[in-house]
Each structure stands twice: as structure tokens, then as C-alpha cells.
XYZ file of C-alpha atoms in Angstrom:
464
model
C 9.884 61.853 29.042
C 8.213 60.841 25.760
C 5.395 58.261 25.925
C 5.551 55.078 23.901
C 4.430 55.267 20.283
C 1.153 53.762 19.110
C 3.073 51.011 17.312
C 4.929 49.996 20.460
C 1.726 50.135 22.508
C 0.110 47.790 19.977
C 3.024 45.366 20.362
C 2.760 45.523 24.166
C -0.996 44.992 23.960
C -0.533 41.844 21.885
C 2.046 40.515 24.328
C -0.128 41.255 27.364
C -3.238 39.702 25.823
C -1.345 36.479 25.083
C 0.386 36.287 28.491
C -0.816 33.878 31.224
C -2.900 35.276 34.081
C 0.031 34.947 36.486
C 2.223 37.178 34.295
C -0.489 39.800 33.869
C -1.024 39.876 37.639
C 2.716 40.291 38.208
C 2.904 43.125 35.692
C -0.027 44.844 37.361
C 1.723 44.789 40.731
C 5.050 45.907 39.270
C 3.572 48.808 37.296
C 1.513 49.993 40.273
C 4.781 51.283 41.750
C 5.546 53.445 38.690
C 2.648 55.882 38.931
C 4.796 58.929 38.268
C 6.484 57.484 35.178
C 4.843 59.040 32.102
C 6.563 56.585 29.736
C 4.863 53.625 31.408
C 1.512 55.334 31.982
C -0.041 53.918 28.814
C 1.414 50.468 29.507
C 0.118 50.578 33.076
C -3.352 51.511 31.867
C -3.281 48.738 29.262
C -2.267 46.131 31.830
C -4.885 47.364 34.303
C -7.644 47.066 31.703
C -6.488 43.568 30.752
C -6.299 42.460 34.404
C -9.836 43.720 35.141
C -11.114 42.056 31.967
C -9.573 38.725 32.977
C -11.014 38.948 36.462
C -14.472 39.322 34.944
C -13.814 36.457 32.520
C -12.556 34.132 35.236
C -15.510 34.972 37.481
C -18.029 34.268 34.739
C -16.265 31.036 33.754
C -15.433 30.055 37.339
C -16.851 26.505 36.965
C -14.401 25.720 34.123
C -11.512 28.161 34.600
C -9.384 25.720 36.692
C -9.696 23.157 33.879
C -8.078 25.558 31.398
C -4.389 25.217 32.207
C -1.270 25.479 30.060
C -1.588 23.326 26.952
C -4.517 21.348 28.347
C -2.808 18.102 27.398
C -2.791 16.329 30.776
C -3.431 12.670 29.945
C -4.595 11.806 33.474
C -7.424 14.312 33.925
C -9.807 16.517 31.975
C -8.137 19.776 30.948
C -8.359 22.264 28.098
C -5.793 24.699 26.642
C -5.686 28.007 28.485
C -5.736 29.776 25.121
C -9.078 28.096 24.323
C -10.716 30.053 27.153
C -9.056 33.225 25.869
C -10.561 32.783 22.413
C -13.973 31.796 23.812
C -13.991 35.069 25.741
C -13.003 37.027 22.654
C -15.755 35.270 20.736
C -18.301 36.356 23.334
C -17.056 39.947 23.233
C -17.496 39.907 19.473
C -20.899 38.188 19.391
C -22.599 39.072 22.700
C -21.484 42.552 23.838
C -24.810 43.363 25.515
C -24.734 40.180 27.607
C -21.148 40.933 28.674
C -22.171 44.482 29.599
C -24.963 43.042 31.765
C -22.489 40.657 33.443
C -20.081 43.553 34.083
C -22.899 45.508 35.712
C -23.743 42.548 37.965
C -20.061 42.118 38.860
C -19.835 45.792 39.872
C -23.003 45.445 41.964
C -21.513 42.399 43.711
C -18.310 44.291 44.532
C -20.250 47.278 45.871
C -22.517 45.091 48.016
C -19.581 43.196 49.426
C -17.718 46.415 50.250
C -20.802 47.778 52.006
C -21.396 44.563 53.930
C -24.716 44.022 52.212
C -26.248 40.928 50.683
C -24.435 40.071 47.461
C -26.788 39.671 44.468
C -26.914 36.313 42.696
C -24.763 36.555 39.540
C -26.012 33.217 38.196
C -28.624 34.451 35.700
C -26.315 36.962 34.002
C -23.217 34.742 34.090
C -24.908 31.521 33.044
C -26.328 33.120 29.902
C -22.768 33.650 28.761
C -21.852 30.028 29.504
C -24.728 28.882 27.302
C -23.707 31.257 24.506
C -20.105 30.053 24.766
C -21.186 26.406 24.512
C -23.294 27.215 21.456
C -20.430 29.155 19.895
C -18.031 26.222 20.320
C -20.480 23.835 18.698
C -21.449 26.012 15.744
C -18.014 27.619 15.262
C -19.669 30.441 13.330
C -17.458 33.137 14.855
C -13.746 33.036 14.058
C -12.665 33.172 17.718
C -14.938 30.278 18.670
C -13.610 28.312 15.718
C -10.051 28.906 16.892
C -10.962 27.799 20.430
C -12.555 24.618 19.095
C -9.505 23.861 16.960
C -7.215 24.289 19.977
C -9.305 21.810 21.969
C -9.443 19.292 19.109
C -5.715 19.545 18.607
C -5.138 18.348 22.171
C -7.651 15.481 22.079
C -10.356 14.326 19.673
C -13.741 15.549 20.848
C -12.134 18.224 22.997
C -14.364 21.017 21.726
C -17.548 19.085 22.506
C -16.154 18.137 25.935
C -15.506 21.831 26.662
C -19.022 22.735 25.546
C -20.471 19.905 27.653
C -18.639 21.285 30.713
C -20.143 24.697 29.993
C -23.589 23.051 29.827
C -23.365 21.944 33.453
C -21.439 25.045 34.536
C -24.530 26.622 36.187
C -24.992 23.496 38.352
C -21.339 23.472 39.363
C -21.498 27.209 40.131
C -24.250 26.550 42.678
C -22.124 23.937 44.454
C -19.015 26.087 44.840
C -20.051 27.919 48.047
C -20.858 24.547 49.648
C -17.831 22.537 48.506
C -15.914 23.258 51.700
C -18.733 21.876 53.848
C -19.170 18.829 51.610
C -15.516 17.928 52.042
C -15.248 18.781 55.744
C -18.451 17.111 56.943
C -20.203 13.801 56.466
C -23.793 12.654 56.863
C -27.135 13.360 55.253
C -26.666 17.137 55.455
C -23.753 16.740 53.059
C -24.799 13.779 50.929
C -28.359 14.952 50.188
C -27.482 18.255 48.444
C -24.510 16.599 46.739
C -26.785 13.888 45.333
C -29.239 16.500 44.100
C -26.475 18.402 42.309
C -25.226 15.169 40.745
C -28.754 14.264 39.568
C -29.145 17.732 38.061
C -25.875 17.281 36.175
C -26.771 13.874 34.699
C -30.227 15.239 33.812
C -28.449 17.628 31.431
C -26.539 14.720 29.848
C -26.382 11.052 30.826
C -22.580 11.015 30.586
C -22.138 14.212 32.615
C -21.163 12.408 35.849
C -17.392 12.194 35.289
C -17.291 15.786 33.985
C -19.214 16.973 37.032
C -16.655 15.425 39.395
C -13.717 16.605 37.283
C -15.041 20.140 37.585
C -15.499 19.780 41.344
C -12.025 18.261 41.740
C -10.464 21.204 39.895
C -11.948 23.531 42.528
C -10.497 21.576 45.461
C -7.039 21.622 46.984
C -5.941 18.879 46.817
C -8.147 17.711 43.916
C -8.336 14.104 45.164
C -10.508 15.270 48.061
C -13.338 14.868 45.562
C -13.286 11.218 46.685
C -15.226 12.328 49.770
C -17.996 13.782 47.624
C -18.100 10.683 45.417
C -18.291 8.524 48.533
C -21.098 10.644 50.006
C -23.131 10.493 46.826
C -22.601 6.736 46.373
C -22.904 5.968 50.126
C -19.352 4.600 50.505
C -19.355 2.272 47.504
C -17.668 -1.089 47.417
C -14.449 -1.325 45.492
C -15.996 -3.530 42.825
C -19.017 -1.284 42.283
C -16.926 1.882 41.980
C -14.306 0.213 39.761
C -16.981 -0.875 37.293
C -18.645 2.545 37.237
C -17.708 5.541 35.087
C -16.062 7.089 38.176
C -13.486 4.346 38.694
C -10.777 6.526 37.186
C -10.690 8.848 40.186
C -9.340 6.280 42.718
C -7.077 4.836 40.019
C -5.582 8.273 39.535
C -4.854 8.629 43.250
C -3.184 5.209 43.399
C -1.069 6.114 40.357
C 0.008 9.306 42.181
C 1.006 7.163 45.177
C 3.161 4.959 42.946
C 4.900 8.051 41.544
C 5.555 9.377 45.040
C 7.007 6.028 46.135
C 9.414 6.147 43.200
C 10.443 9.692 44.087
C 11.107 8.752 47.730
C 13.197 5.759 46.649
C 15.379 8.148 44.616
C 16.021 10.569 47.497
C 19.248 12.463 46.809
C 21.264 12.195 49.999
C 23.436 15.088 48.868
C 20.382 17.308 48.408
C 20.426 18.681 51.940
C 17.519 19.848 54.063
C 15.122 20.660 51.234
C 15.573 17.252 49.597
C 14.793 15.574 52.924
C 11.764 17.775 53.482
C 10.438 17.150 49.977
C 10.684 13.380 50.475
C 8.924 13.765 53.833
C 6.143 15.784 52.209
C 5.616 12.913 49.812
C 5.432 10.486 52.729
C 2.777 12.636 54.372
C 0.917 12.916 51.060
C 0.858 9.132 50.634
C -0.485 8.622 54.155
C -3.255 11.143 53.499
C -4.131 9.622 50.146
C -4.251 6.050 51.426
C -6.359 7.231 54.364
C -8.878 8.844 51.994
C -9.063 5.730 49.839
C -9.655 3.508 52.864
C -12.273 5.845 54.353
C -14.162 6.588 51.135
C -14.277 3.093 49.606
C -15.197 -0.273 51.063
C -12.019 -2.206 50.256
C -11.008 -5.866 50.378
C -7.418 -6.326 51.504
C -7.115 -9.629 49.644
C -7.573 -8.412 46.079
C -8.077 -5.446 43.752
C -7.603 -1.925 45.005
C -7.498 -3.012 48.646
C -4.610 -5.386 47.962
C -2.822 -2.701 45.948
C -3.175 -0.124 48.722
C -1.897 -2.588 51.330
C 1.137 -3.148 49.106
C 1.698 0.575 48.745
C 1.551 1.074 52.518
C 4.059 -1.741 53.023
C 6.349 -0.253 50.381
C 6.140 3.137 52.096
C 6.939 1.676 55.515
C 9.910 -0.215 54.045
C 11.289 2.924 52.367
C 10.854 5.046 55.478
C 12.428 2.466 57.788
C 15.387 2.186 55.418
C 15.845 5.966 55.560
C 15.616 5.922 59.354
C 18.295 3.246 59.598
C 20.498 5.204 57.212
C 19.925 8.339 59.310
C 21.576 6.572 62.256
C 24.537 5.425 60.185
C 25.112 8.753 58.466
C 24.864 10.686 61.732
C 27.608 8.461 63.136
C 29.711 9.195 60.035
C 29.141 12.950 60.390
C 30.125 12.802 64.087
C 32.783 10.060 64.006
C 34.399 8.294 66.941
C 37.825 6.669 67.190
C 37.715 2.893 66.985
C 40.030 0.383 68.660
C 40.248 -3.394 68.504
C 40.413 -5.797 65.636
C 37.599 -8.302 65.106
C 35.084 -6.136 66.975
C 36.083 -2.453 66.852
C 35.121 -0.449 69.900
C 34.452 3.263 70.012
C 36.851 5.218 72.183
C 35.637 8.790 71.966
C 35.039 11.551 69.414
C 37.508 11.811 66.571
C 38.575 15.445 66.569
C 41.846 15.359 64.611
C 40.328 17.004 61.504
C 37.261 19.149 60.727
C 33.869 17.608 59.915
C 33.459 16.080 56.470
C 31.003 18.395 54.625
C 29.626 15.572 52.501
C 28.971 13.328 55.481
C 27.319 16.198 57.350
C 25.118 17.131 54.401
C 23.967 13.529 53.959
C 23.154 13.186 57.634
C 21.217 16.451 57.646
C 19.240 15.307 54.586
C 17.964 12.204 56.347
C 17.547 13.890 59.708
C 15.394 16.575 58.051
C 13.362 13.747 56.551
C 13.105 12.083 59.972
C 11.998 15.316 61.612
C 9.277 16.111 59.055
C 7.582 12.684 59.108
C 6.944 12.720 62.848
C 3.265 13.682 62.517
C 2.362 10.993 59.982
C 4.476 8.169 61.441
C 1.621 6.687 63.445
C -0.794 6.240 60.570
C 2.006 5.335 58.143
C 2.907 2.244 60.181
C 6.448 3.257 61.121
C 5.853 5.021 64.441
C 7.733 2.432 66.540
C 10.791 2.568 64.301
C 10.721 6.362 64.239
C 10.535 6.572 68.040
C 13.333 4.042 68.447
C 15.669 5.878 66.093
C 14.962 9.250 67.712
C 15.703 7.816 71.153
C 18.956 6.189 69.998
C 20.096 9.337 68.241
C 19.201 11.403 71.291
C 21.277 9.206 73.595
C 24.171 9.215 71.120
C 24.173 12.978 70.634
C 23.926 13.767 74.366
C 26.941 11.560 75.102
C 28.876 12.903 72.118
C 28.359 16.548 73.100
C 29.554 16.016 76.673
C 32.638 14.123 75.493
C 33.600 16.805 72.960
C 33.161 19.552 75.560
C 35.383 17.659 78.008
C 38.065 17.061 75.372
C 38.117 20.718 74.359
C 38.217 21.939 77.959
C 41.294 19.865 78.821
C 43.021 20.984 75.637
C 43.210 17.607 73.864
C 41.666 19.050 70.672
C 41.799 22.324 68.802
C 38.915 24.549 69.902
C 38.045 25.398 66.299
C 37.640 21.751 65.327
C 35.766 20.938 68.511
C 33.494 23.928 67.923
C 32.807 22.794 64.356
C 31.710 19.342 65.515
C 29.593 20.850 68.277
C 27.894 23.071 65.678
C 27.027 19.950 63.671
C 25.816 18.237 66.842
C 23.584 21.240 67.607
C 22.060 21.054 64.118
C 21.395 17.356 64.659
C 19.817 18.061 68.043
C 17.521 20.683 66.509
C 16.151 18.025 64.163
C 15.685 15.237 66.717
C 14.440 17.470 69.555
C 13.976 21.195 69.074
C 15.772 24.443 68.392
C 15.832 25.396 72.074
C 17.970 22.359 72.923
C 20.241 23.123 69.970
C 20.723 26.733 71.046
C 21.769 25.614 74.519
C 24.511 23.446 72.977
C 25.653 26.361 70.797
C 26.014 28.601 73.846
C 27.947 25.945 75.746
C 30.192 25.408 72.718
C 30.826 29.143 72.390
C 32.011 29.311 76.002
C 34.139 26.151 75.847
C 35.760 26.908 72.487
C 36.313 30.647 72.942
C 39.941 31.790 72.621
C 41.718 32.590 75.876
C 41.497 36.091 77.241
C 44.713 37.844 76.171
C 43.977 41.194 77.812
C 47.192 42.900 78.916
C 47.044 44.668 82.293
C 49.434 47.653 82.472
C 51.339 48.429 85.643
C 50.084 51.417 87.513
């Protein structure tokens, strides 16, 4: 087969160079399976070179790479356009090829040492030179690529180019903290706070206003980013709400509380027809809120009567109210999915499962949505303040479903309902049981249903 022409290769190269890292990585994996295809050989080589080049770039710029995302226009946190980093890298390749060659050599030595189980050399000196050159290039804009990067940053927000350069200025300090970030977040005490304070002091020694940038850069390296509250708390020795609010770092807790408000809105708009995944997503937001409020309460000395403390108390109450409403609705919708006959007038009484028609798909889906939600919040119910309600609902549903299953099995066995309809309701009941107990209990019901609702044995025995 004929290889691609130089013109087409040039087009592919332009497309690959402008593609996000995720796309380039995907192409690299896809093309790795086409080794024997001569047509794609040049494309595969091009993508491989680009992927290796980006790995080097991202390693060198590791302190700021997570800040360079999409259009860089997030109004709630410090970000820069991803393309700005691309042009900064091109500017360095045009203006500092020898420094990049030295960094590539160090990167290869690191990979070889790691593969051999040897001590990995410190890349800081070689990498940090490039950060300094990049910061200078953004400020002077003497090289076309640096000028383009600066324009991209300025287009997103005024002063964006200087902010990017200022982040590069403290990049070497942030790079030193990265291997210890996990310990800083996981542990407390002087062993954590002392080195964190030193790193913070080093950052503000570079520039007096470097504090917020320093924490933004640390937050971008953490998952989730709001865990940076622990480092802020360690450095400031668990600050009071008032002190932190009046400092330049007050935006970090404010951002977390704004996230909580957004999650509360999302939970209140739970789509009952969304099924299991909708219920699970709402439950994940409940868990997220409980974790976030816990961090705020642990990391900051709050006053429940006013300010942030009062706001967080209100958010916890709103969460408990939303969750308890969903739990009550879970009971009602389960009863609608597994209906009973009613008799009487002023006070209807249940008289057994209603098996004259198949289950209503909409009612079943709505019940499963809220039962999935109920199942997923079980681990955060205690801290969230709705443990008692959760336990009560689970117990009531358990008693209801046990009784319902036995009644349906009895009705089917005596022939007072079609086996197919009875089996359909038992299948729903098993799904409910899996969500309020476990899959083992549900499987037992499914086996019992299969035996009770199986068609009669119509085997014909021939006379001898």
C-alpha cells in the first residue's frame, strides 16, 4: 500500500499538534495496534514523537500543567488556556534548544534509573531553568510563540500573562512540595505543618502576593482540589473563620461552600425517571457535601451563630431535609411499584398484592431511582445527620418486602394469579431487596420465584 503524501502528513501533523493531550494519547494507543500497516507508519511515528514531546513538556511544567485546561476561563479558580502552554513550549524550543536538550537528557536518565531500581536524579536544576526562561519569555514577548501565549492569557482575563509568569516563578518551590503533598494531606501535626510553612514562606519571599497562587497550584495537584484546605489549616494553625475570611486565602472556603450550594440544587432536581444512575449521582453529591462540610468544620474554627459557621449549619440542615424527603418518597414509590389491593371507604385497608396486571414500568423505575439513592448514602448517613431516618426507612421497607414476597408466592402457588405476572412482581421485589439488603438475599428470592412461577411439567410418558 502507498504511504501518505508529504502534504497529507503535514496536515496530520498540524492536527496532532493542536489536539488535546487526551486525544494524542488515544491516537497513540490506537495506532500501536497497526504496526504492520505501511500507510499509517508515518502517522504512527508522528503521533509517537508528539506524545513523547508532550510527556517531556508536562514533566518540566508539572507545577503549572494542571492549571492549563481547556479555554482557561474558569471564573472560580486560577486557570490558563491549554494552548498557552503549547505556545510557551514552542517558544522554548525556538529560543532555548540547548536547555531543552539538557532537560531531555535528564528525563532519560530518570527513566533509566527508575527502570533499574536506582536512585532517581534530581531534575529540578535542568527543569527549573526552563521555567525561568518561560516566565521571562512571557514578560518580554520577544519571540512570536511567547507573544501568542501571552495574548491567549490576556484574552481570557486581564493580567493573565503576568499571572502565568508569576506561577512559573514559584514553580520550583511547588515542584519540591509535590512528592510530599500526599503526606501533608493525610497527616497532621508539626511534621506536616513545619515543611508546609517553610514552602509557603519561600513562595511569598519570591513575591508578596504569591500566597494565593501557591495554594492554587497545590490545589490543582490534589484530587479533590478542596483538600488544600488541610494544608492551609496546617500552615495557619487552624485559623478562625474571621481571620481566614479577611485574609487573601478566604476565597478557598468560599469556593467550597459555593460548590455545596450547587450540589444541593442538583439533588433537589433529582430526576425520578432517571433510574439507577440518576439515584447514584444524587447520592454521590450527598457524600461529597458531607465530606466538604466535614473538611470545613475540621480545618476552620467556626461559629455556628454567624458567618461561615451559620452558613454551613444551614447547608447541613438543607441536605438533611432533602435526603429525608427522598427517603420518604422511596417508601411511597416502592408501594406504588409493588401495589396492594385496598378495601374500605374512609380508611382504605390493604388486602394483599395486586396481581391483575403487570408492573407499571414508570412506577418501578421511579422506585429504583430512589432506592438506589437510599442504598448509596448508607455510609455517609451518620455524619450527614439522617442516619436515624435512613435506618427507619430501611427497616420498614424490609418488613414490607418480606411480607409482600411471601404473599405473592402463596398466591401464585394456589393459582390465583398468572405465573408470569407474579414472576414479574417478584423480579421487581428482588431488585428492591438487593438495594435495601444485598444481592445474596435478592438472588434467593429470584430462585424461589423461578420455582414457583415455572410452567407445569408437560412431559408425555409413552406406554411401553
